[in-house]
Amino acid sequence: MDIRNIAIIAHVDHGKTTLVDKILHATKVFRENQETGDLIMDSNDLERERGITIFSKNAAVTYKDVKINVIDTPGHADFGGEVERVLKMADGVCLLVDAFEGPMPQTRFVLQKALQLNLRPIVIINKVDKPNCRPDEVHDAVFELFFNLDATEEQLDFPTYYGSGRNGWFNDSLTPCENINPLLDGILKHVPPPKVSEGTLQLQITSLDYSSFLGRIAVGRVSRGVIKENQPISLVQADGSIKKTRVKELYVFEGMGKKKVSEVIAGDLCAVVGIEGFNIGDTIADFENPEALPVISVDEPTMNMMFSINNSPFYGKDGKFVTSRHLRDRLMKETEKNLALRVVDSDGGDAFLVYGRGILHLGVLIETMRREGYELTVGQPQVIVKQIDGKKCEPYEVLVVDVPQEFASKVIDLVTRRKGEMLVMETKGEMQHLEFDIPSRGLIGLRTQMLTNTQGEAVMAHRFSEYKPWKGVIPGRNNGVLLAKENGSSTGYSLDKLQDRGSFFIDPGEEIYAGQIIGEHIKPGDLVVQITEGKKLTNMRASGSDAATNIAPKILLTLEECMEYIQHDECIEVTPNFIRMRKTILNEEERKKQAKSMKAEA
């Protein structure tokens, strides 16, 4: 049977998952009258809420008697670890580019990985129905990007398709057609069938699946040989050790699901059930003469955060899993399938240092854990510092901002204050396109300020570039915080009286504890306030003064915004129903003592 393996890669929001929807519909995976909704592949709750792809997924369709395995990949740089490993399963890539925005930082990152693996590219310029779109200029920009990434002659001769995923057409010219068949024909024509070398069985495990019924399932591509049901095999692990085991069941992808088969030939993707203790990157090889494939290498993490048990006065009120053993087991389970994540135990045993790709990468992990019923405390994100040639170095990123022209000066001012240097400034239609080189530390907390200063108009994207010498101190938050003085329930009376001191993160009637951050102070420096005071009632009433209090609504911060907001002496308490910010040391006297001793040491 003819097979094509393609991965769909693009910057975030350029239409990957919508394209996969159209491919599934065009190849009649669903019945005519079946209700499917949009973004079929984003099946996880978090993905649907945020409108982003987090985990790469597989689907398989049949078009003109050729089986096409489609791999949908995430677009955020924070999930680059997902993309890097699944590209190993593909022979060609569909690079999707927005007809207005053109190639963005993430496009560059993923394309570079694909070209290094020698995959055949097909360029799709999407959203040509948008106003202000410039498909011809974007085509030239994509060609330039290929050239800058040292593409081979063959890769530079890429076919280009134009269209609109939302309207359901793609063609090799700008004239609209009825469906996406020209694109599917192009995939059959330009993507080569899998290359199969002679020899014994080899299959590299590139992702994991889990079923409560079957346990852990290994997913990968058979690079040579044939794998059969009930066959004895060798599992070659990353450290070179070999385990002898047996395949229980085999599945291939079909439509959105899997189909059980008795054997899978080289070149196809499959899921293997019944192997114990495997990790991503391990090779399933011949029982007698095992030969390993090269281990998958993934870029290093650039950020870390301290995860510890929840030790606030509200400990255990909300979650099911609250002990350090629960926390450790869950984090270790995550490292099995999340290649870009690392976990290191700390001295006390109650806390773990978790290394990841960025704030979104770590934020999604915390959000997933709290939905599963975990309670934990997380500290401020820190960048990973290295000593290179005797110099202290930190990670730098390329930051790209598209913003209306009237806000460009504010953006430049914001970024340069955070030690960023401008590399490119050009006009794209009504927008100003800015590129900066900025330390990763400077990005923490930048998004919120950027959106405030540009009235929500700025579009930001960034990707890791390299380690460079330390840039010095970057100014943090300008204002201090308001802290609760004692445990209790906040009252409308107290909140009303304190409104001139700052803006609040809580509403009247919320349970709070001493040391909890309840608002932002109007000035620098922290302020401890009494928020649980009720109004003393008498039987005398003054006309007009007892009118209902006018309290401004509380400021709602998302988990990522809290992670960017807190400072080094603060942390976030995360439980299934609440996200609270607090001081690491809750007692005011203890905090003052520590501040004094730190000053004395300095």
XYZ file of C-alpha atoms in Angstrom:
602
model
C 0.000 0.000 0.000
C 1.252 3.469 -0.889
C 2.022 5.627 2.149
C 2.843 9.335 2.667
C 3.882 10.747 6.059
C 3.485 14.503 6.436
C 3.820 16.886 9.389
C 2.000 20.213 9.377
C 4.144 23.005 10.814
C 3.483 26.730 11.267
C 3.604 29.650 13.646
C 0.808 29.820 16.200
C -2.618 30.839 14.767
C -1.686 30.394 11.117
C -4.323 27.675 10.647
C -2.702 24.215 11.117
C -5.552 22.569 13.008
C -8.164 24.078 10.645
C -6.255 22.607 7.680
C -6.290 19.164 9.338
C -10.091 19.534 9.795
C -10.475 20.204 6.056
C -8.277 17.206 5.136
C -10.406 14.954 7.394
C -13.623 16.234 5.799
C -12.298 16.114 2.220
C -11.297 12.460 2.567
C -14.716 11.472 3.957
C -13.467 10.359 7.371
C -16.855 11.359 8.796
C -20.363 10.450 7.669
C -22.197 13.121 5.675
C -24.559 13.956 8.552
C -22.040 13.656 11.416
C -21.686 16.659 13.721
C -17.953 17.270 14.245
C -17.495 20.923 15.238
C -14.296 22.839 14.556
C -10.668 22.158 15.521
C -11.338 18.431 15.759
C -7.725 17.577 16.660
C -7.601 19.945 19.680
C -9.348 17.448 21.895
C -7.847 18.480 25.238
C -9.907 20.973 27.352
C -6.954 23.292 27.808
C -6.307 23.380 24.050
C -9.911 24.278 23.295
C -10.004 27.015 25.961
C -6.789 28.673 24.842
C -7.271 28.031 21.127
C -3.774 26.566 20.778
C -2.338 23.124 20.057
C -0.210 21.799 22.941
C 0.293 18.117 22.089
C 1.138 16.805 18.631
C -1.414 14.277 17.329
C -1.787 11.832 14.474
C -4.598 11.144 12.049
C -4.607 8.999 8.922
C -6.682 9.483 5.790
C -6.932 7.636 2.474
C -6.957 9.655 -0.757
C -6.879 7.975 -4.206
C -5.882 4.645 -2.538
C -2.851 6.258 -0.857
C -2.688 6.347 2.924
C -1.625 9.779 4.227
C -0.467 9.930 7.864
C -1.015 13.528 9.037
C 0.795 14.854 12.125
C -0.594 18.081 13.631
C 2.095 19.941 15.623
C 2.016 22.795 18.185
C 2.952 26.313 17.065
C 4.378 27.815 20.290
C 8.150 27.822 20.816
C 7.521 26.576 24.375
C 6.303 23.253 22.937
C 9.222 22.926 20.504
C 10.175 19.663 22.219
C 6.940 18.119 20.900
C 7.680 19.216 17.330
C 11.332 18.168 17.262
C 10.617 14.551 17.997
C 7.509 14.010 15.841
C 9.270 15.368 12.736
C 11.269 12.107 12.842
C 8.108 10.279 11.750
C 7.555 12.398 8.610
C 9.000 12.397 5.074
C 7.597 15.783 4.099
C 6.301 18.918 5.786
C 3.489 21.295 4.904
C 4.701 24.727 5.993
C 1.675 26.929 6.572
C 2.215 30.697 6.391
C -0.281 33.513 6.974
C -0.717 35.615 3.800
C -0.551 38.833 5.841
C 1.945 38.089 8.637
C 4.426 36.081 6.577
C 7.080 33.878 8.212
C 7.199 34.410 11.991
C 9.846 33.351 14.589
C 8.295 29.957 15.232
C 8.061 29.263 11.482
C 11.822 29.688 11.334
C 12.486 27.444 14.354
C 10.431 24.465 13.131
C 11.444 24.831 9.496
C 15.113 24.718 10.483
C 14.530 21.397 12.280
C 12.623 20.011 9.268
C 15.316 21.028 6.753
C 18.059 19.495 8.922
C 16.144 16.183 8.806
C 16.056 16.485 4.983
C 12.256 16.545 4.742
C 10.573 17.661 1.476
C 8.693 20.966 2.062
C 5.388 22.088 0.537
C 4.580 25.761 1.240
C 0.927 26.693 1.800
C 0.061 30.390 1.930
C -3.151 30.493 3.959
C -5.788 33.190 4.610
C -5.542 34.837 1.174
C -9.123 36.071 1.699
C -7.965 38.441 4.464
C -7.895 42.188 3.745
C -4.351 43.671 3.364
C -2.909 40.243 2.541
C 0.239 40.126 0.368
C 0.706 36.554 -0.904
C 3.456 37.404 -3.444
C 5.604 39.292 -0.924
C 5.097 36.468 1.602
C 6.188 33.916 -1.016
C 9.438 35.866 -1.544
C 9.963 36.127 2.235
C 9.529 32.333 2.590
C 12.059 31.727 -0.206
C 14.505 34.072 1.558
C 13.959 32.186 4.830
C 14.705 28.830 3.132
C 17.857 30.347 1.639
C 19.006 31.732 5.030
C 18.482 28.318 6.617
C 20.854 26.700 4.063
C 18.176 24.671 2.269
C 19.435 22.340 -0.469
C 18.734 23.052 -4.176
C 15.977 20.446 -4.090
C 14.358 21.977 -0.985
C 14.526 25.486 -2.486
C 12.474 24.253 -5.432
C 9.382 23.963 -3.229
C 5.817 23.854 -4.631
C 3.499 26.621 -3.336
C -0.266 26.437 -2.780
C -2.560 29.364 -2.016
C -5.919 29.293 -0.349
C -8.149 29.819 2.638
C -8.522 27.014 5.190
C -11.648 28.600 6.612
C -13.354 28.739 3.210
C -12.114 25.243 2.372
C -10.046 25.698 -0.824
C -6.356 25.430 -1.778
C -4.969 25.768 -5.287
C -1.551 26.079 -6.932
C -2.537 29.589 -8.106
C -4.473 32.478 -6.562
C -7.729 31.549 -8.333
C -10.213 30.059 -5.852
C -11.393 26.510 -6.526
C -14.071 24.298 -4.989
C -12.083 22.172 -2.531
C -8.645 21.206 -1.237
C -8.083 18.362 -3.738
C -5.298 20.264 -5.625
C -3.357 20.344 -2.333
C -3.944 16.624 -1.655
C -2.778 15.836 -5.224
C 0.301 17.963 -4.527
C 1.072 15.969 -1.378
C 0.937 12.689 -3.360
C 3.115 14.188 -6.093
C 5.782 16.050 -4.102
C 6.149 14.102 -0.823
C 8.230 10.977 -1.433
C 7.031 7.571 -0.182
C 8.923 6.461 2.961
C 12.522 5.419 2.331
C 12.994 1.884 3.570
C 16.444 0.368 4.081
C 17.069 -3.362 4.070
C 17.693 -5.166 7.342
C 16.123 -6.321 10.579
C 13.343 -4.534 12.499
C 13.906 -0.970 13.728
C 11.248 1.342 15.207
C 12.010 4.469 17.209
C 9.484 5.468 19.879
C 8.729 9.149 19.235
C 5.634 9.697 21.376
C 3.482 8.087 24.039
C -0.195 7.373 24.299
C -1.997 6.181 27.398
C -5.138 4.143 27.826
C -6.559 3.168 31.217
C -7.402 -0.200 29.662
C -4.105 -0.996 27.847
C -1.611 1.081 29.889
C 1.262 2.944 28.204
C 1.376 2.689 24.418
C 4.517 3.343 22.333
C 3.995 5.318 19.104
C 6.603 5.508 16.341
C 7.481 4.790 12.757
C 8.808 1.461 11.512
C 12.053 2.477 9.770
C 12.905 -0.998 8.474
C 11.720 -4.584 8.668
C 8.236 -5.691 9.713
C 6.748 -5.687 13.217
C 4.183 -8.401 14.032
C 1.718 -9.139 16.784
C 3.130 -11.431 19.507
C 6.672 -11.055 18.145
C 9.596 -11.244 20.608
C 11.705 -8.040 20.377
C 14.625 -6.194 22.010
C 14.087 -2.752 23.510
C 17.315 -0.743 23.191
C 17.297 2.113 25.704
C 19.076 5.480 25.584
C 21.859 4.310 27.942
C 22.608 1.301 25.696
C 20.965 -1.344 27.903
C 18.795 -3.953 26.154
C 15.554 -5.478 27.476
C 14.003 -8.577 25.921
C 10.227 -8.337 25.682
C 7.258 -9.168 23.452
C 4.683 -7.171 21.420
C 1.138 -7.887 22.596
C -0.974 -5.865 20.163
C -0.389 -3.572 17.185
C -2.486 -0.657 15.950
C -2.206 1.636 12.925
C -3.852 5.052 12.662
C -7.106 5.303 10.769
C -9.123 8.533 10.611
C -9.145 9.988 14.117
C -8.672 6.655 15.834
C -6.662 3.433 15.650
C -7.282 0.070 13.978
C -5.916 -3.237 15.279
C -3.672 -5.112 12.796
C -1.499 -8.244 12.852
C 1.601 -6.647 11.252
C 2.960 -3.259 10.189
C 5.406 -2.802 7.317
C 8.321 -0.392 7.171
C 7.375 3.249 6.500
C 4.042 3.219 8.335
C 3.316 4.734 11.766
C 2.005 2.429 14.447
C 1.158 2.079 18.146
C 2.671 -0.854 20.071
C 0.953 -2.255 23.176
C 2.476 -4.495 25.836
C 6.022 -3.123 26.261
C 6.964 -2.162 29.815
C 9.400 0.515 30.990
C 10.126 2.247 27.683
C 10.966 5.940 27.174
C 10.760 8.292 24.218
C 13.833 7.820 22.019
C 14.197 4.080 22.717
C 14.434 1.690 19.738
C 12.344 -1.461 19.246
C 14.746 -3.785 17.419
C 15.235 -7.402 16.321
C 15.272 -10.026 19.108
C 18.520 -11.684 17.963
C 20.541 -8.773 16.474
C 19.324 -5.504 18.012
C 20.581 -2.312 16.305
C 19.721 1.072 17.879
C 18.717 4.224 16.001
C 20.385 7.543 17.030
C 18.833 8.942 20.236
C 16.486 11.928 19.809
C 18.160 15.125 20.992
C 15.957 17.986 22.156
C 17.025 21.600 22.812
C 17.906 22.413 26.427
C 15.334 24.027 28.782
C 15.934 27.756 29.477
C 13.857 28.347 32.619
C 13.233 26.764 36.001
C 10.688 27.071 38.794
C 10.473 25.699 42.304
C 7.429 23.427 42.814
C 6.685 22.574 46.455
C 3.842 21.334 48.630
C 1.158 23.825 49.620
C 2.045 25.078 53.123
C -0.498 27.910 53.448
C -3.165 28.033 56.205
C -5.661 26.719 53.614
C -3.621 23.546 52.997
C -5.703 20.498 52.068
C -9.066 22.298 51.918
C -9.426 22.082 48.171
C -7.298 19.382 46.529
C -7.123 15.584 46.540
C -3.325 15.241 46.141
C -1.408 17.377 48.635
C 1.701 15.484 49.810
C 5.236 15.726 48.413
C 5.048 12.059 47.342
C 1.989 12.805 45.177
C 3.768 15.815 43.691
C 6.961 13.902 42.956
C 5.159 10.960 41.301
C 3.127 13.304 39.083
C 6.192 15.307 37.972
C 8.176 12.131 37.220
C 5.249 10.802 35.164
C 5.238 14.070 33.182
C 8.972 13.818 32.332
C 8.312 10.470 30.600
C 6.283 12.090 27.820
C 7.379 15.737 28.016
C 10.899 15.642 26.597
C 11.783 19.299 27.191
C 11.003 19.009 30.940
C 13.462 18.073 33.704
C 12.856 17.580 37.432
C 15.521 17.787 40.166
C 14.838 16.948 43.832
C 15.806 19.667 46.317
C 17.518 19.080 49.693
C 14.409 19.161 51.908
C 12.404 16.618 49.879
C 9.336 18.894 49.918
C 10.330 20.914 46.861
C 11.384 20.141 43.280
C 13.195 22.286 40.760
C 11.377 21.933 37.423
C 13.162 22.980 34.219
C 11.144 23.911 31.118
C 11.139 25.833 27.827
C 9.274 28.938 29.010
C 6.412 30.358 31.044
C 3.689 28.873 28.827
C 5.305 25.407 28.914
C 5.449 25.413 32.745
C 2.057 27.159 33.024
C 0.300 24.422 31.040
C 1.847 21.761 33.301
C 0.648 23.580 36.464
C -2.830 24.140 34.971
C -3.110 20.441 34.026
C -2.046 19.385 37.537
C -4.534 21.641 39.295
C -7.355 20.264 37.133
C -6.335 16.766 38.206
C -6.806 17.763 41.868
C -3.261 18.700 42.930
C -2.416 21.450 45.427
C 1.032 23.022 45.140
C 3.082 26.188 45.611
C 5.220 27.531 42.759
C 7.960 30.143 42.965
C 9.094 32.870 40.581
C 10.358 31.615 37.188
C 14.168 31.955 36.928
C 16.316 31.769 33.804
C 19.081 29.153 33.723
C 22.511 30.793 33.942
C 25.628 29.045 32.572
C 29.353 29.674 32.859
C 30.813 29.774 29.321
C 34.589 30.416 28.962
C 34.665 31.728 32.542
C 31.892 34.298 31.858
C 28.419 34.349 33.389
C 25.975 33.862 30.470
C 22.181 33.895 30.181
C 19.701 32.872 27.448
C 18.712 35.490 24.862
C 15.641 35.443 22.642
C 14.599 37.080 19.401
C 11.423 39.051 20.117
C 9.135 40.070 17.234
C 6.401 42.653 17.808
C 3.812 43.795 15.241
C 2.038 46.916 16.438
C 0.114 49.906 14.981
C 2.523 52.758 14.171
C 1.295 55.132 16.884
C 2.376 52.663 19.614
C 5.792 51.748 18.139
C 7.722 54.250 20.310
C 6.101 52.894 23.513
C 7.080 49.322 22.557
C 10.696 50.329 21.802
C 10.894 52.195 25.130
C 9.499 49.202 27.073
C 11.864 46.683 25.484
C 15.017 48.838 25.734
C 14.348 49.407 29.457
C 14.506 45.631 29.778
C 17.925 45.529 28.099
C 16.588 44.651 24.619
C 18.370 45.843 21.464
C 16.486 46.653 18.264
C 17.573 44.652 15.191
C 14.865 45.397 12.585
C 12.235 48.086 12.106
C 10.055 48.030 8.995
C 6.528 48.957 7.947
C 4.050 46.231 6.931
C 0.868 47.896 5.687
C -0.544 49.867 8.648
C 1.580 47.925 11.162
C 5.132 48.496 12.364
C 7.241 45.306 12.456
C 9.939 45.384 15.175
C 12.570 42.766 16.018
C 14.705 42.803 19.167
C 17.442 40.774 20.792
C 16.481 40.543 24.473
C 17.572 38.493 27.534
C 14.934 35.866 28.467
C 14.670 37.538 31.909
C 13.414 40.691 30.195
C 10.445 38.800 28.733
C 9.070 37.804 32.147
C 6.214 40.216 32.839
C 6.638 42.034 29.520
C 3.453 40.785 27.814
C 1.070 42.353 30.373
C 2.817 45.747 30.234
C 3.015 45.588 26.449
C -0.734 44.966 26.060
C -1.573 47.736 28.569
C 0.618 50.288 26.783
C -0.612 49.410 23.267
C -4.322 49.097 24.191
C -4.163 45.350 23.433
C -3.007 45.877 19.823
C 0.502 44.382 20.007
C 1.185 40.887 18.630
C 4.245 39.370 20.325
C 6.247 36.257 19.503
C 9.687 35.116 20.619
C 12.092 32.201 20.247
C 15.319 31.206 21.982
C 18.461 32.198 20.042
C 21.621 31.597 22.128
C 23.479 32.108 25.416
C 25.296 35.465 25.692
C 27.060 37.361 28.537
C 24.873 38.499 31.482
C 23.273 41.910 30.845
C 23.083 43.208 34.428
C 20.063 44.110 36.548
C 16.685 44.355 34.795
C 14.084 46.492 36.625
C 11.204 44.402 37.963
C 7.746 45.490 39.072
C 7.415 49.232 39.762
C 4.728 49.072 42.444
C 4.622 47.204 45.729
C 1.779 44.945 46.870
C -0.984 45.130 49.458
C -0.801 42.310 52.014
C -3.478 40.994 54.372
C -2.715 41.571 58.057
C -4.677 38.652 59.503
C -6.758 35.591 58.608
C -10.462 36.057 58.052
C -13.036 37.147 55.529
C -12.621 40.411 53.578
C -15.367 43.016 54.094
C -16.814 45.534 51.651
C -16.431 48.242 54.313
C -12.631 47.760 54.562
C -12.153 47.404 50.795
C -14.089 50.639 50.198
C -11.946 52.582 52.688
C -8.686 51.260 51.175
C -9.450 51.891 47.501
C -7.187 54.955 47.387
C -4.230 52.737 48.426
C -4.279 50.586 45.293
C -6.275 48.114 43.204
C -7.455 44.778 44.588
C -7.254 41.128 43.460
C -10.092 40.065 45.803
C -13.819 40.728 46.242
C -15.711 41.294 49.526
C -16.466 38.058 51.382
C -13.408 36.124 50.193
C -11.503 34.017 52.711
C -7.925 35.313 53.110
C -4.904 34.734 55.343
C -2.072 36.871 56.748
C 0.698 37.381 54.182
C -1.570 36.836 51.172
C -1.174 39.363 48.325
C -4.593 40.971 47.997
C -3.826 43.911 45.707
C -1.293 46.177 44.053
C -0.056 49.201 46.018
C -0.257 52.589 44.324
C 3.417 53.284 45.261
C 6.650 51.253 45.403
C 7.087 49.253 48.632
C 4.699 46.770 50.245
C 1.867 47.769 52.584
C 0.168 45.521 55.156
C -3.555 46.384 55.452
C -6.421 45.381 57.713
C -9.068 44.057 55.336
C -11.336 42.055 57.684
C -12.717 45.040 59.685
C -16.526 45.277 59.665
C -18.520 48.463 60.148
C -19.435 49.206 63.770
C -23.204 49.479 63.783
C -25.227 51.772 66.082
C -28.949 52.316 66.188
C -28.440 55.870 64.868
C -28.475 56.383 61.126
C -26.993 59.370 59.308
C -28.873 60.163 56.131
C -26.924 59.394 52.972
C -23.718 58.096 54.579
C -24.873 54.494 54.625
C -25.348 54.343 50.880
C -24.036 51.192 49.215
C -20.261 51.203 48.849
C -18.897 51.553 45.313
C -16.079 49.043 45.066
C -14.139 48.634 41.809
C -14.317 45.045 40.480
C -11.287 42.897 41.337
C -8.444 42.415 38.855
C -8.488 38.836 37.562
C -5.030 37.464 36.756
C -4.487 34.236 34.822
C -1.935 31.704 36.041
C 0.697 32.920 33.518
C 0.076 36.550 34.511
C 0.593 35.622 38.181
C 3.849 33.815 37.261
C 5.054 36.982 35.529
C 3.820 39.272 38.332
C 5.449 37.761 41.429
C 8.939 38.706 42.687
C 11.684 36.523 44.214
C 10.244 36.631 47.783
C 6.729 35.695 46.632
C 5.021 32.540 45.390
C 1.706 31.287 44.008
C -0.601 28.880 45.813
C -2.344 26.744 43.180
C -5.334 24.576 44.100
C -8.127 23.088 41.931
C -10.425 26.102 42.555
C -8.121 28.979 43.527
C -4.943 30.724 42.441
C -3.627 32.968 45.224
C -0.413 34.987 45.350
C 1.382 35.239 48.702
C 4.675 36.098 50.358
C 6.944 33.065 50.829
C 7.249 34.064 54.532
C 3.724 34.803 55.733
C 4.589 36.357 59.123
C 5.320 40.112 58.934
C 7.908 40.076 61.772
C 9.764 37.128 60.215
C 9.855 38.952 56.853
C 11.351 42.067 58.474
C 13.997 39.951 60.251
C 15.000 38.260 57.022
C 15.163 41.568 55.128
C 17.466 42.967 57.874
C 19.779 39.935 57.791
C 19.959 40.101 53.977
C 20.891 43.806 54.157
C 23.579 43.024 56.739
C 25.034 40.300 54.475
C 25.032 42.656 51.482
